[in-house]
PDB file of C-alpha atoms and ligand atoms in Angstrom:
ATOM      1  CA  MET A   1     -67.490 -53.238  61.507  1.00 86.00           C
ATOM      2  CA  PRO A   2     -66.037 -49.902  60.307  1.00 91.00           C
ATOM      3  CA  GLU A   3     -68.706 -47.179  60.286  1.00 94.00           C
ATOM      4  CA  TRP A   4     -67.971 -46.217  56.659  1.00 95.00           C
ATOM      5  CA  LEU A   5     -68.868 -49.790  55.604  1.00 96.00           C
ATOM      6  CA  ASN A   6     -72.047 -49.770  57.614  1.00 96.00           C
ATOM      7  CA  ALA A   7     -73.060 -46.401  56.168  1.00 96.00           C
ATOM      8  CA  LEU A   8     -72.824 -47.480  52.495  1.00 98.00           C
ATOM      9  CA  PRO A   9     -76.306 -47.930  50.979  1.00 98.00           C
ATOM     10  CA  LYS A  10     -76.537 -51.552  49.847  1.00 98.00           C
ATOM     11  CA  ALA A  11     -78.946 -54.053  48.292  1.00 98.00           C
ATOM     12  CA  GLU A  12     -79.030 -57.722  49.270  1.00 99.00           C
ATOM     13  CA  LEU A  13     -79.784 -60.015  46.315  1.00 99.00           C
ATOM     14  CA  HIS A  14     -78.931 -63.467  47.685  1.00 99.00           C
ATOM     15  CA  LEU A  15     -80.590 -64.288  50.994  1.00 99.00           C
ATOM     16  CA  HIS A  16     -82.647 -67.329  51.936  1.00 99.00           C
ATOM     17  CA  LEU A  17     -85.247 -66.243  54.485  1.00 99.00           C
ATOM     18  CA  GLU A  18     -85.112 -69.690  56.090  1.00 98.00           C
ATOM     19  CA  GLY A  19     -81.370 -69.155  56.470  1.00 98.00           C
ATOM     20  CA  SER A  20     -81.929 -66.012  58.532  1.00 98.00           C
ATOM     21  CA  LEU A  21     -83.546 -68.054  61.321  1.00 98.00           C
ATOM     22  CA  GLU A  22     -81.316 -67.258  64.303  1.00 98.00           C
ATOM     23  CA  PRO A  23     -81.029 -69.994  66.983  1.00 98.00           C
ATOM     24  CA  GLU A  24     -82.779 -67.774  69.562  1.00 98.00           C
ATOM     25  CA  LEU A  25     -85.842 -67.335  67.318  1.00 98.00           C
ATOM     26  CA  LEU A  26     -85.709 -71.019  66.383  1.00 98.00           C
ATOM     27  CA  PHE A  27     -85.997 -71.971  70.067  1.00 98.00           C
ATOM     28  CA  ALA A  28     -88.706 -69.363  70.708  1.00 98.00           C
ATOM     29  CA  LEU A  29     -90.814 -70.671  67.797  1.00 98.00           C
ATOM     30  CA  ALA A  30     -90.293 -74.281  68.909  1.00 98.00           C
ATOM     31  CA  GLU A  31     -91.676 -73.337  72.310  1.00 98.00           C
ATOM     32  CA  ARG A  32     -94.579 -71.358  70.843  1.00 98.00           C
ATOM     33  CA  ASN A  33     -95.503 -74.291  68.600  1.00 98.00           C
ATOM     34  CA  GLN A  34     -94.733 -76.958  71.217  1.00 98.00           C
ATOM     35  CA  ILE A  35     -92.145 -78.723  69.081  1.00 98.00           C
ATOM     36  CA  ALA A  36     -89.471 -80.885  70.730  1.00 97.00           C
ATOM     37  CA  LEU A  37     -85.981 -80.075  69.419  1.00 97.00           C
ATOM     38  CA  PRO A  38     -83.010 -82.443  69.072  1.00 95.00           C
ATOM     39  CA  TRP A  39     -80.671 -79.768  70.551  1.00 97.00           C
ATOM     40  CA  ALA A  40     -80.501 -79.061  74.298  1.00 97.00           C
ATOM     41  CA  ASP A  41     -80.130 -75.289  73.959  1.00 97.00           C
ATOM     42  CA  VAL A  42     -79.070 -72.392  71.731  1.00 98.00           C
ATOM     43  CA  GLU A  43     -75.370 -72.993  72.427  1.00 97.00           C
ATOM     44  CA  THR A  44     -75.579 -76.673  71.459  1.00 97.00           C
ATOM     45  CA  LEU A  45     -77.327 -75.760  68.229  1.00 98.00           C
ATOM     46  CA  ARG A  46     -74.769 -73.051  67.410  1.00 97.00           C
ATOM     47  CA  ALA A  47     -71.977 -75.531  68.057  1.00 96.00           C
ATOM     48  CA  ALA A  48     -73.484 -77.745  65.332  1.00 97.00           C
ATOM     49  CA  TYR A  49     -72.870 -75.013  62.731  1.00 97.00           C
ATOM     50  CA  ALA A  50     -69.674 -76.612  61.419  1.00 97.00           C
ATOM     51  CA  PHE A  51     -69.967 -77.887  57.857  1.00 98.00           C
ATOM     52  CA  ASN A  52     -67.676 -79.669  55.398  1.00 97.00           C
ATOM     53  CA  ASN A  53     -69.848 -79.013  52.356  1.00 98.00           C
ATOM     54  CA  LEU A  54     -73.210 -77.694  51.126  1.00 97.00           C
ATOM     55  CA  GLN A  55     -75.130 -80.893  51.920  1.00 98.00           C
ATOM     56  CA  GLU A  56     -74.099 -80.953  55.594  1.00 98.00           C
ATOM     57  CA  PHE A  57     -75.420 -77.410  55.917  1.00 98.00           C
ATOM     58  CA  LEU A  58     -78.648 -78.172  54.042  1.00 98.00           C
ATOM     59  CA  ASP A  59     -79.455 -81.092  56.356  1.00 97.00           C
ATOM     60  CA  LEU A  60     -79.404 -78.733  59.360  1.00 97.00           C
ATOM     61  CA  TYR A  61     -81.123 -75.875  57.488  1.00 97.00           C
ATOM     62  CA  TYR A  62     -84.112 -78.063  56.573  1.00 97.00           C
ATOM     63  CA  ALA A  63     -84.262 -79.450  60.134  1.00 97.00           C
ATOM     64  CA  GLY A  64     -84.300 -75.893  61.524  1.00 98.00           C
ATOM     65  CA  ALA A  65     -87.094 -74.805  59.171  1.00 98.00           C
ATOM     66  CA  ASN A  66     -89.362 -77.373  60.846  1.00 98.00           C
ATOM     67  CA  VAL A  67     -90.225 -74.867  63.613  1.00 98.00           C
ATOM     68  CA  LEU A  68     -91.866 -72.529  61.072  1.00 98.00           C
ATOM     69  CA  ARG A  69     -95.564 -73.380  61.148  1.00 98.00           C
ATOM     70  CA  THR A  70     -97.878 -70.356  61.223  1.00 98.00           C
ATOM     71  CA  GLU A  71     -98.283 -67.144  59.253  1.00 98.00           C
ATOM     72  CA  GLN A  72     -97.015 -65.303  62.339  1.00 99.00           C
ATOM     73  CA  ASP A  73     -93.850 -67.458  62.353  1.00 99.00           C
ATOM     74  CA  PHE A  74     -93.046 -66.487  58.762  1.00 99.00           C
ATOM     75  CA  TYR A  75     -93.836 -62.873  59.584  1.00 99.00           C
ATOM     76  CA  ASP A  76     -91.510 -62.888  62.612  1.00 99.00           C
ATOM     77  CA  LEU A  77     -88.714 -64.548  60.614  1.00 99.00           C
ATOM     78  CA  THR A  78     -88.904 -61.981  57.821  1.00 99.00           C
ATOM     79  CA  TRP A  79     -89.324 -59.035  60.180  1.00 99.00           C
ATOM     80  CA  ALA A  80     -86.230 -60.009  62.188  1.00 99.00           C
ATOM     81  CA  TYR A  81     -84.212 -60.112  58.944  1.00 99.00           C
ATOM     82  CA  LEU A  82     -85.461 -56.672  57.889  1.00 99.00           C
ATOM     83  CA  GLN A  83     -84.434 -55.199  61.243  1.00 98.00           C
ATOM     84  CA  ARG A  84     -80.876 -56.428  60.592  1.00 98.00           C
ATOM     85  CA  CYS A  85     -81.009 -54.844  57.156  1.00 98.00           C
ATOM     86  CA  LYS A  86     -82.106 -51.514  58.613  1.00 98.00           C
ATOM     87  CA  ALA A  87     -79.194 -51.534  61.074  1.00 98.00           C
ATOM     88  CA  GLN A  88     -76.692 -52.086  58.222  1.00 98.00           C
ATOM     89  CA  ASN A  89     -78.112 -49.670  55.650  1.00 98.00           C
ATOM     90  CA  VAL A  90     -79.438 -52.384  53.362  1.00 98.00           C
ATOM     91  CA  ILE A  91     -82.070 -50.358  51.538  1.00 98.00           C
ATOM     92  CA  HIS A  92     -83.373 -52.993  49.109  1.00 99.00           C
ATOM     93  CA  VAL A  93     -83.783 -56.780  49.405  1.00 99.00           C
ATOM     94  CA  GLU A  94     -84.622 -59.558  46.946  1.00 99.00           C
ATOM     95  CA  PRO A  95     -84.925 -62.571  49.258  1.00 99.00           C
ATOM     96  CA  PHE A  96     -85.589 -66.197  48.362  1.00 99.00           C
ATOM     97  CA  PHE A  97     -87.980 -68.531  50.069  1.00 98.00           C
ATOM     98  CA  ASP A  98     -88.300 -72.288  49.522  1.00 98.00           C
ATOM     99  CA  PRO A  99     -92.042 -73.118  49.384  1.00 98.00           C
ATOM    100  CA  GLN A 100     -91.440 -76.868  49.017  1.00 98.00           C
ATOM    101  CA  THR A 101     -89.607 -77.025  52.358  1.00 98.00           C
ATOM    102  CA  HIS A 102     -92.910 -76.051  53.953  1.00 98.00           C
ATOM    103  CA  THR A 103     -95.638 -77.432  51.696  1.00 98.00           C
ATOM    104  CA  ASP A 104     -94.000 -80.892  51.922  1.00 98.00           C
ATOM    105  CA  ARG A 105     -94.582 -80.679  55.711  1.00 97.00           C
ATOM    106  CA  GLY A 106     -98.248 -79.822  55.228  1.00 98.00           C
ATOM    107  CA  ILE A 107     -97.971 -76.045  55.672  1.00 98.00           C
ATOM    108  CA  PRO A 108    -100.214 -74.377  53.071  1.00 98.00           C
ATOM    109  CA  PHE A 109     -98.423 -72.232  50.470  1.00 98.00           C
ATOM    110  CA  GLU A 110    -100.679 -69.332  51.376  1.00 98.00           C
ATOM    111  CA  VAL A 111     -99.659 -69.397  55.057  1.00 98.00           C
ATOM    112  CA  VAL A 112     -95.980 -69.120  54.122  1.00 98.00           C
ATOM    113  CA  LEU A 113     -96.515 -66.424  51.551  1.00 98.00           C
ATOM    114  CA  ARG A 114     -98.905 -64.251  53.561  1.00 98.00           C
ATOM    115  CA  GLY A 115     -96.546 -64.061  56.545  1.00 98.00           C
ATOM    116  CA  ILE A 116     -93.530 -63.168  54.418  1.00 98.00           C
ATOM    117  CA  GLN A 117     -95.435 -60.717  52.268  1.00 98.00           C
ATOM    118  CA  GLN A 118     -96.957 -58.827  55.203  1.00 98.00           C
ATOM    119  CA  ALA A 119     -93.536 -58.373  56.811  1.00 99.00           C
ATOM    120  CA  LEU A 120     -92.037 -57.148  53.517  1.00 98.00           C
ATOM    121  CA  LEU A 121     -94.880 -54.632  53.118  1.00 98.00           C
ATOM    122  CA  ASP A 122     -94.433 -53.434  56.715  1.00 98.00           C
ATOM    123  CA  GLY A 123     -90.683 -53.211  56.071  1.00 98.00           C
ATOM    124  CA  GLU A 124     -91.339 -50.920  53.157  1.00 98.00           C
ATOM    125  CA  LYS A 125     -93.704 -48.686  55.158  1.00 98.00           C
ATOM    126  CA  GLN A 126     -91.958 -48.646  58.529  1.00 98.00           C
ATOM    127  CA  LEU A 127     -88.288 -49.152  57.639  1.00 98.00           C
ATOM    128  CA  GLY A 128     -88.142 -47.769  54.099  1.00 98.00           C
ATOM    129  CA  ILE A 129     -86.708 -51.023  52.683  1.00 99.00           C
ATOM    130  CA  SER A 130     -87.951 -51.897  49.179  1.00 98.00           C
ATOM    131  CA  HIS A 131     -88.192 -55.515  48.052  1.00 98.00           C
ATOM    132  CA  GLY A 132     -88.805 -58.124  45.373  1.00 98.00           C
ATOM    133  CA  LEU A 133     -89.548 -61.679  46.488  1.00 98.00           C
ATOM    134  CA  ILE A 134     -88.094 -64.720  44.657  1.00 99.00           C
ATOM    135  CA  LEU A 135     -89.643 -68.185  44.811  1.00 98.00           C
ATOM    136  CA  SER A 136     -86.927 -70.805  44.743  1.00 98.00           C
ATOM    137  CA  PHE A 137     -87.354 -74.390  43.534  1.00 99.00           C
ATOM    138  CA  LEU A 138     -85.532 -77.210  45.347  1.00 98.00           C
ATOM    139  CA  ARG A 139     -83.345 -78.911  42.751  1.00 98.00           C
ATOM    140  CA  HIS A 140     -83.006 -82.204  44.639  1.00 98.00           C
ATOM    141  CA  LEU A 141     -86.729 -82.738  43.961  1.00 98.00           C
ATOM    142  CA  PRO A 142     -88.134 -83.610  40.495  1.00 98.00           C
ATOM    143  CA  GLU A 143     -89.128 -80.909  37.997  1.00 98.00           C
ATOM    144  CA  GLU A 144     -92.695 -82.175  38.308  1.00 98.00           C
ATOM    145  CA  GLU A 145     -92.726 -80.942  41.924  1.00 98.00           C
ATOM    146  CA  ALA A 146     -91.431 -77.546  40.831  1.00 98.00           C
ATOM    147  CA  PHE A 147     -94.307 -77.331  38.328  1.00 98.00           C
ATOM    148  CA  LYS A 148     -96.778 -78.018  41.154  1.00 98.00           C
ATOM    149  CA  THR A 149     -95.185 -75.280  43.254  1.00 98.00           C
ATOM    150  CA  LEU A 150     -95.390 -72.791  40.389  1.00 98.00           C
ATOM    151  CA  GLU A 151     -99.060 -73.681  39.950  1.00 98.00           C
ATOM    152  CA  GLN A 152     -99.704 -73.067  43.676  1.00 98.00           C
ATOM    153  CA  ALA A 153     -97.953 -69.716  43.365  1.00 98.00           C
ATOM    154  CA  MET A 154     -99.833 -68.370  40.364  1.00 98.00           C
ATOM    155  CA  PRO A 155    -102.888 -67.104  42.302  1.00 98.00           C
ATOM    156  CA  PHE A 156    -100.335 -64.869  44.103  1.00 98.00           C
ATOM    157  CA  ARG A 157     -98.428 -63.944  40.948  1.00 97.00           C
ATOM    158  CA  ASP A 158     -98.093 -60.279  41.941  1.00 97.00           C
ATOM    159  CA  ALA A 159     -96.290 -61.178  45.166  1.00 98.00           C
ATOM    160  CA  PHE A 160     -93.167 -62.303  43.219  1.00 97.00           C
ATOM    161  CA  ILE A 161     -90.620 -60.915  40.855  1.00 98.00           C
ATOM    162  CA  GLY A 162     -88.994 -64.189  39.891  1.00 98.00           C
ATOM    163  CA  VAL A 163     -88.012 -67.794  40.395  1.00 99.00           C
ATOM    164  CA  GLY A 164     -84.726 -69.284  41.579  1.00 99.00           C
ATOM    165  CA  LEU A 165     -83.091 -72.679  41.925  1.00 99.00           C
ATOM    166  CA  ASP A 166     -81.350 -73.836  45.098  1.00 98.00           C
ATOM    167  CA  SER A 167     -80.491 -76.823  47.343  1.00 98.00           C
ATOM    168  CA  SER A 168     -77.996 -79.606  46.501  1.00 98.00           C
ATOM    169  CA  GLU A 169     -76.119 -78.538  43.369  1.00 98.00           C
ATOM    170  CA  LYS A 170     -73.860 -81.430  42.362  1.00 97.00           C
ATOM    171  CA  GLY A 171     -75.784 -84.048  40.389  1.00 98.00           C
ATOM    172  CA  PHE A 172     -78.740 -81.708  39.851  1.00 98.00           C
ATOM    173  CA  PRO A 173     -77.791 -79.587  36.809  1.00 98.00           C
ATOM    174  CA  PRO A 174     -79.902 -76.658  35.608  1.00 98.00           C
ATOM    175  CA  ARG A 175     -80.945 -78.518  32.451  1.00 98.00           C
ATOM    176  CA  LEU A 176     -83.312 -80.656  34.580  1.00 98.00           C
ATOM    177  CA  PHE A 177     -85.455 -77.526  35.132  1.00 99.00           C
ATOM    178  CA  GLU A 178     -85.541 -76.058  31.618  1.00 98.00           C
ATOM    179  CA  ARG A 179     -89.293 -76.538  31.132  1.00 98.00           C
ATOM    180  CA  VAL A 180     -90.475 -75.143  34.453  1.00 99.00           C
ATOM    181  CA  PHE A 181     -88.239 -72.099  34.035  1.00 99.00           C
ATOM    182  CA  ALA A 182     -89.674 -71.542  30.532  1.00 99.00           C
ATOM    183  CA  LYS A 183     -93.163 -71.642  32.045  1.00 98.00           C
ATOM    184  CA  ALA A 184     -92.183 -69.169  34.787  1.00 98.00           C
ATOM    185  CA  ARG A 185     -90.654 -66.804  32.243  1.00 98.00           C
ATOM    186  CA  SER A 186     -93.795 -67.016  30.103  1.00 98.00           C
ATOM    187  CA  GLU A 187     -95.654 -65.648  33.159  1.00 98.00           C
ATOM    188  CA  GLY A 188     -93.350 -62.634  33.160  1.00 98.00           C
ATOM    189  CA  LEU A 189     -91.191 -63.826  36.048  1.00 98.00           C
ATOM    190  CA  HIS A 190     -87.443 -63.169  36.117  1.00 98.00           C
ATOM    191  CA  ALA A 191     -85.140 -66.171  36.356  1.00 99.00           C
ATOM    192  CA  VAL A 192     -82.085 -66.578  38.587  1.00 99.00           C
ATOM    193  CA  ALA A 193     -80.312 -69.760  39.699  1.00 99.00           C
ATOM    194  CA  HIS A 194     -77.598 -71.003  42.012  1.00 98.00           C
ATOM    195  CA  ALA A 195     -74.767 -72.206  39.770  1.00 98.00           C
ATOM    196  CA  GLY A 196     -71.042 -72.604  40.157  1.00 98.00           C
ATOM    197  CA  GLU A 197     -71.031 -72.744  43.972  1.00 98.00           C
ATOM    198  CA  GLU A 198     -69.933 -76.408  44.232  1.00 98.00           C
ATOM    199  CA  GLY A 199     -70.945 -77.297  40.680  1.00 98.00           C
ATOM    200  CA  PRO A 200     -68.719 -76.845  37.602  1.00 98.00           C
ATOM    201  CA  PRO A 201     -68.690 -73.938  35.122  1.00 98.00           C
ATOM    202  CA  GLU A 202     -70.805 -76.109  32.804  1.00 98.00           C
ATOM    203  CA  TYR A 203     -73.742 -75.581  35.179  1.00 98.00           C
ATOM    204  CA  ILE A 204     -73.362 -71.805  34.772  1.00 98.00           C
ATOM    205  CA  TRP A 205     -73.431 -72.182  30.963  1.00 98.00           C
ATOM    206  CA  GLU A 206     -76.617 -74.240  31.287  1.00 98.00           C
ATOM    207  CA  ALA A 207     -78.275 -71.754  33.637  1.00 98.00           C
ATOM    208  CA  LEU A 208     -77.532 -68.937  31.187  1.00 98.00           C
ATOM    209  CA  GLY A 209     -78.336 -70.820  27.987  1.00 98.00           C
ATOM    210  CA  LEU A 210     -81.263 -73.014  29.039  1.00 98.00           C
ATOM    211  CA  LEU A 211     -82.842 -71.267  32.037  1.00 98.00           C
ATOM    212  CA  LYS A 212     -82.077 -67.795  30.624  1.00 98.00           C
ATOM    213  CA  ILE A 213     -81.180 -66.384  34.019  1.00 98.00           C
ATOM    214  CA  LYS A 214     -80.656 -62.675  34.689  1.00 97.00           C
ATOM    215  CA  ARG A 215     -78.239 -63.193  37.596  1.00 98.00           C
ATOM    216  CA  ILE A 216     -75.986 -66.019  38.726  1.00 98.00           C
ATOM    217  CA  ASP A 217     -76.224 -66.942  42.411  1.00 99.00           C
ATOM    218  CA  HIS A 218     -72.690 -67.664  43.686  1.00 98.00           C
ATOM    219  CA  GLY A 219     -70.935 -68.299  40.332  1.00 98.00           C
ATOM    220  CA  VAL A 220     -67.471 -68.230  41.901  1.00 98.00           C
ATOM    221  CA  ARG A 221     -66.335 -71.240  39.850  1.00 98.00           C
ATOM    222  CA  ALA A 222     -66.790 -69.198  36.642  1.00 98.00           C
ATOM    223  CA  ILE A 223     -63.154 -68.229  37.114  1.00 98.00           C
ATOM    224  CA  GLU A 224     -62.127 -71.744  35.973  1.00 98.00           C
ATOM    225  CA  ASP A 225     -63.466 -71.090  32.447  1.00 98.00           C
ATOM    226  CA  GLU A 226     -61.957 -68.188  30.524  1.00 98.00           C
ATOM    227  CA  ARG A 227     -64.621 -68.180  27.791  1.00 98.00           C
ATOM    228  CA  LEU A 228     -67.340 -68.025  30.466  1.00 98.00           C
ATOM    229  CA  MET A 229     -65.512 -65.171  32.221  1.00 98.00           C
ATOM    230  CA  GLN A 230     -65.453 -63.231  28.947  1.00 98.00           C
ATOM    231  CA  ARG A 231     -69.200 -63.726  28.503  1.00 98.00           C
ATOM    232  CA  ILE A 232     -70.186 -62.585  31.984  1.00 98.00           C
ATOM    233  CA  ILE A 233     -67.869 -59.577  31.685  1.00 98.00           C
ATOM    234  CA  ASP A 234     -69.071 -58.651  28.171  1.00 98.00           C
ATOM    235  CA  GLU A 235     -72.741 -59.010  29.100  1.00 98.00           C
ATOM    236  CA  GLN A 236     -72.270 -57.652  32.651  1.00 98.00           C
ATOM    237  CA  ILE A 237     -74.251 -60.559  34.110  1.00 98.00           C
ATOM    238  CA  PRO A 238     -74.338 -60.012  37.882  1.00 99.00           C
ATOM    239  CA  LEU A 239     -72.955 -62.593  40.322  1.00 99.00           C
ATOM    240  CA  THR A 240     -74.454 -62.688  43.823  1.00 99.00           C
ATOM    241  CA  VAL A 241     -71.384 -63.783  45.769  1.00 99.00           C
ATOM    242  CA  CYS A 242     -71.604 -64.865  49.423  1.00 99.00           C
ATOM    243  CA  PRO A 243     -68.114 -64.776  50.961  1.00 98.00           C
ATOM    244  CA  LEU A 244     -68.785 -66.045  54.511  1.00 98.00           C
ATOM    245  CA  SER A 245     -70.992 -68.813  53.101  1.00 98.00           C
ATOM    246  CA  ASN A 246     -68.194 -69.922  50.786  1.00 98.00           C
ATOM    247  CA  ILE A 247     -65.794 -70.259  53.714  1.00 98.00           C
ATOM    248  CA  LYS A 248     -68.297 -72.042  55.984  1.00 98.00           C
ATOM    249  CA  LEU A 249     -69.115 -74.536  53.203  1.00 98.00           C
ATOM    250  CA  CYS A 250     -65.443 -75.012  52.247  1.00 98.00           C
ATOM    251  CA  VAL A 251     -65.741 -73.634  48.710  1.00 98.00           C
ATOM    252  CA  PHE A 252     -62.550 -71.744  49.623  1.00 98.00           C
ATOM    253  CA  GLU A 253     -60.325 -72.763  52.494  1.00 98.00           C
ATOM    254  CA  HIS A 254     -59.646 -69.259  53.852  1.00 98.00           C
ATOM    255  CA  MET A 255     -61.142 -65.826  53.158  1.00 98.00           C
ATOM    256  CA  GLY A 256     -57.680 -64.799  52.002  1.00 98.00           C
ATOM    257  CA  GLN A 257     -58.157 -67.137  49.027  1.00 98.00           C
ATOM    258  CA  HIS A 258     -61.560 -65.806  47.960  1.00 98.00           C
ATOM    259  CA  ASN A 259     -61.720 -64.604  44.350  1.00 98.00           C
ATOM    260  CA  ILE A 260     -64.363 -61.853  44.653  1.00 99.00           C
ATOM    261  CA  LEU A 261     -61.947 -58.911  44.415  1.00 98.00           C
ATOM    262  CA  GLU A 262     -60.019 -60.534  41.559  1.00 98.00           C
ATOM    263  CA  MET A 263     -63.336 -60.867  39.725  1.00 98.00           C
ATOM    264  CA  LEU A 264     -64.227 -57.260  40.547  1.00 98.00           C
ATOM    265  CA  GLU A 265     -60.916 -56.010  39.170  1.00 98.00           C
ATOM    266  CA  ARG A 266     -61.407 -58.046  35.992  1.00 98.00           C
ATOM    267  CA  GLY A 267     -64.716 -56.242  35.394  1.00 98.00           C
ATOM    268  CA  VAL A 268     -67.182 -58.874  36.605  1.00 98.00           C
ATOM    269  CA  LYS A 269     -70.361 -57.395  38.110  1.00 98.00           C
ATOM    270  CA  VAL A 270     -69.963 -59.051  41.520  1.00 99.00           C
ATOM    271  CA  THR A 271     -72.090 -58.237  44.570  1.00 99.00           C
ATOM    272  CA  VAL A 272     -71.754 -59.086  48.299  1.00 99.00           C
ATOM    273  CA  ASN A 273     -74.485 -61.091  50.028  1.00 99.00           C
ATOM    274  CA  SER A 274     -75.027 -63.185  53.156  1.00 98.00           C
ATOM    275  CA  ASP A 275     -76.876 -66.307  51.808  1.00 98.00           C
ATOM    276  CA  ASP A 276     -77.863 -67.844  55.191  1.00 98.00           C
ATOM    277  CA  PRO A 277     -76.627 -65.341  57.776  1.00 98.00           C
ATOM    278  CA  ALA A 278     -77.844 -67.202  60.877  1.00 98.00           C
ATOM    279  CA  TYR A 279     -75.725 -70.206  59.893  1.00 98.00           C
ATOM    280  CA  PHE A 280     -72.685 -68.583  58.284  1.00 98.00           C
ATOM    281  CA  GLY A 281     -71.644 -65.972  60.814  1.00 97.00           C
ATOM    282  CA  GLY A 282     -73.078 -62.720  59.600  1.00 98.00           C
ATOM    283  CA  TYR A 283     -75.233 -60.447  57.512  1.00 98.00           C
ATOM    284  CA  VAL A 284     -74.198 -58.292  54.545  1.00 98.00           C
ATOM    285  CA  GLY A 285     -72.234 -55.946  56.789  1.00 98.00           C
ATOM    286  CA  GLU A 286     -70.131 -58.748  58.272  1.00 98.00           C
ATOM    287  CA  ASN A 287     -69.463 -60.055  54.756  1.00 98.00           C
ATOM    288  CA  PHE A 288     -68.132 -56.651  53.670  1.00 98.00           C
ATOM    289  CA  ALA A 289     -66.098 -56.430  56.876  1.00 98.00           C
ATOM    290  CA  ALA A 290     -64.505 -59.835  56.204  1.00 98.00           C
ATOM    291  CA  LEU A 291     -63.388 -58.692  52.744  1.00 98.00           C
ATOM    292  CA  HIS A 292     -61.863 -55.583  54.283  1.00 98.00           C
ATOM    293  CA  GLU A 293     -60.079 -57.563  56.973  1.00 98.00           C
ATOM    294  CA  HIS A 294     -58.808 -60.557  54.986  1.00 98.00           C
ATOM    295  CA  LEU A 295     -58.510 -59.306  51.398  1.00 98.00           C
ATOM    296  CA  GLY A 296     -57.651 -55.670  52.025  1.00 98.00           C
ATOM    297  CA  MET A 297     -60.770 -54.428  50.246  1.00 98.00           C
ATOM    298  CA  THR A 298     -60.417 -50.670  49.840  1.00 98.00           C
ATOM    299  CA  GLU A 299     -63.124 -48.081  50.357  1.00 97.00           C
ATOM    300  CA  ALA A 300     -63.276 -47.550  46.572  1.00 98.00           C
ATOM    301  CA  GLN A 301     -63.766 -51.282  45.986  1.00 98.00           C
ATOM    302  CA  ALA A 302     -66.481 -51.419  48.670  1.00 98.00           C
ATOM    303  CA  LYS A 303     -68.301 -48.564  46.968  1.00 98.00           C
ATOM    304  CA  ARG A 304     -68.183 -50.353  43.612  1.00 98.00           C
ATOM    305  CA  LEU A 305     -69.472 -53.577  45.178  1.00 98.00           C
ATOM    306  CA  ALA A 306     -72.330 -51.713  46.868  1.00 98.00           C
ATOM    307  CA  GLN A 307     -73.162 -49.846  43.652  1.00 98.00           C
ATOM    308  CA  ASN A 308     -73.155 -53.161  41.750  1.00 98.00           C
ATOM    309  CA  SER A 309     -75.770 -54.498  44.168  1.00 98.00           C
ATOM    310  CA  LEU A 310     -78.008 -51.502  43.504  1.00 98.00           C
ATOM    311  CA  ASP A 311     -77.477 -51.804  39.722  1.00 98.00           C
ATOM    312  CA  ALA A 312     -78.250 -55.538  39.725  1.00 98.00           C
ATOM    313  CA  ARG A 313     -81.711 -55.169  41.257  1.00 98.00           C
ATOM    314  CA  LEU A 314     -84.545 -56.856  39.384  1.00 98.00           C
ATOM    315  CA  ALA A 315     -87.284 -54.968  41.266  1.00 96.00           C
TER     316      ALA A 315
HETATM  317  N1  LIG B 401     -76.788 -73.184  48.101  1.00 52.03           N
HETATM  318  C1  LIG B 401     -77.793 -73.960  47.709  1.00 52.03           C
HETATM  319  N2  LIG B 401     -78.956 -74.013  48.341  1.00 52.03           N
HETATM  320  C2  LIG B 401     -79.127 -73.239  49.419  1.00 52.03           C
HETATM  321  C3  LIG B 401     -78.128 -72.417  49.866  1.00 52.03           C
HETATM  322  C4  LIG B 401     -76.895 -72.383  49.165  1.00 52.03           C
HETATM  323  O1  LIG B 401     -75.936 -71.672  49.497  1.00 52.03           O
HETATM  324  N3  LIG B 401     -78.620 -71.790  50.966  1.00 52.03           N
HETATM  325  C5  LIG B 401     -79.881 -72.215  51.143  1.00 52.03           C
HETATM  326  N4  LIG B 401     -80.199 -73.110  50.212  1.00 52.03           N
HETATM  327 ZN1  LIG B 402     -77.933 -69.420  48.365  1.00 52.03          ZN
END
């Protein structure tokens, strides 16, 4: 990666902590927790990171998360991510975690949260990285389950800045979660949601109109709807775009076809993020580098993208 890209101060606003679980740590945690894995070794697991769509990735991502059991595991996961951030001059992070992925396996909410929170606090003290944690609901599960998760989270209200919506997009539109988002907002939490990754522009309209989100996660399909483009430009609603993720999950065929710089030049407040770096081939720095290599991103454009990420912080 060019040094000038690495040196730019950046914020990461779209990162799933469970998606930062590198195969080496996955195997180490499996051994520590005495869990048998379906993959022979790290190389075999890495070789399985070939996806045709979001769902194929999610199936592996949830299987991988099964090794996370103790508070120390969640601490180690988060700490490893923060070390990567430090190395790439990511000075602020607003990561997601998926409580339901863990509570549905019998891991107490508090165990998950305490491990993540302690690492984030240590990251602030020891690495100088500020943070705001976002609790994400799994949209393939019923809204009732999201309500239960929000209830479990409320004793730890101060540990979060907001709620998000992730997992399988198609067939699970934002409107299914209108009530639980209203409840979260009434508690003073910010709202964000994945929309327009695989799903149509209509899902972005719903996320804005019904969930009243402050940022759109992905949102690359907004470009198919001119009226929607005008709104997100006029209101400067940030998009947390994840270029390497979009290629790995076949949202675009090649990086050369990605629309992030076209959006930037049209005045959309786009940002660069890694989504699930352990699975998609890189952290924020590698995502910037790919835009430089395949789309000819200039230094001026990189600076605007990095500044957008700092401007779009919620914490
Ligand atoms: N989309 C939806 N859900 C997710 C993703 C994503 O890119 N990564 C982790 N959960
Ligand atoms: Zn995501």
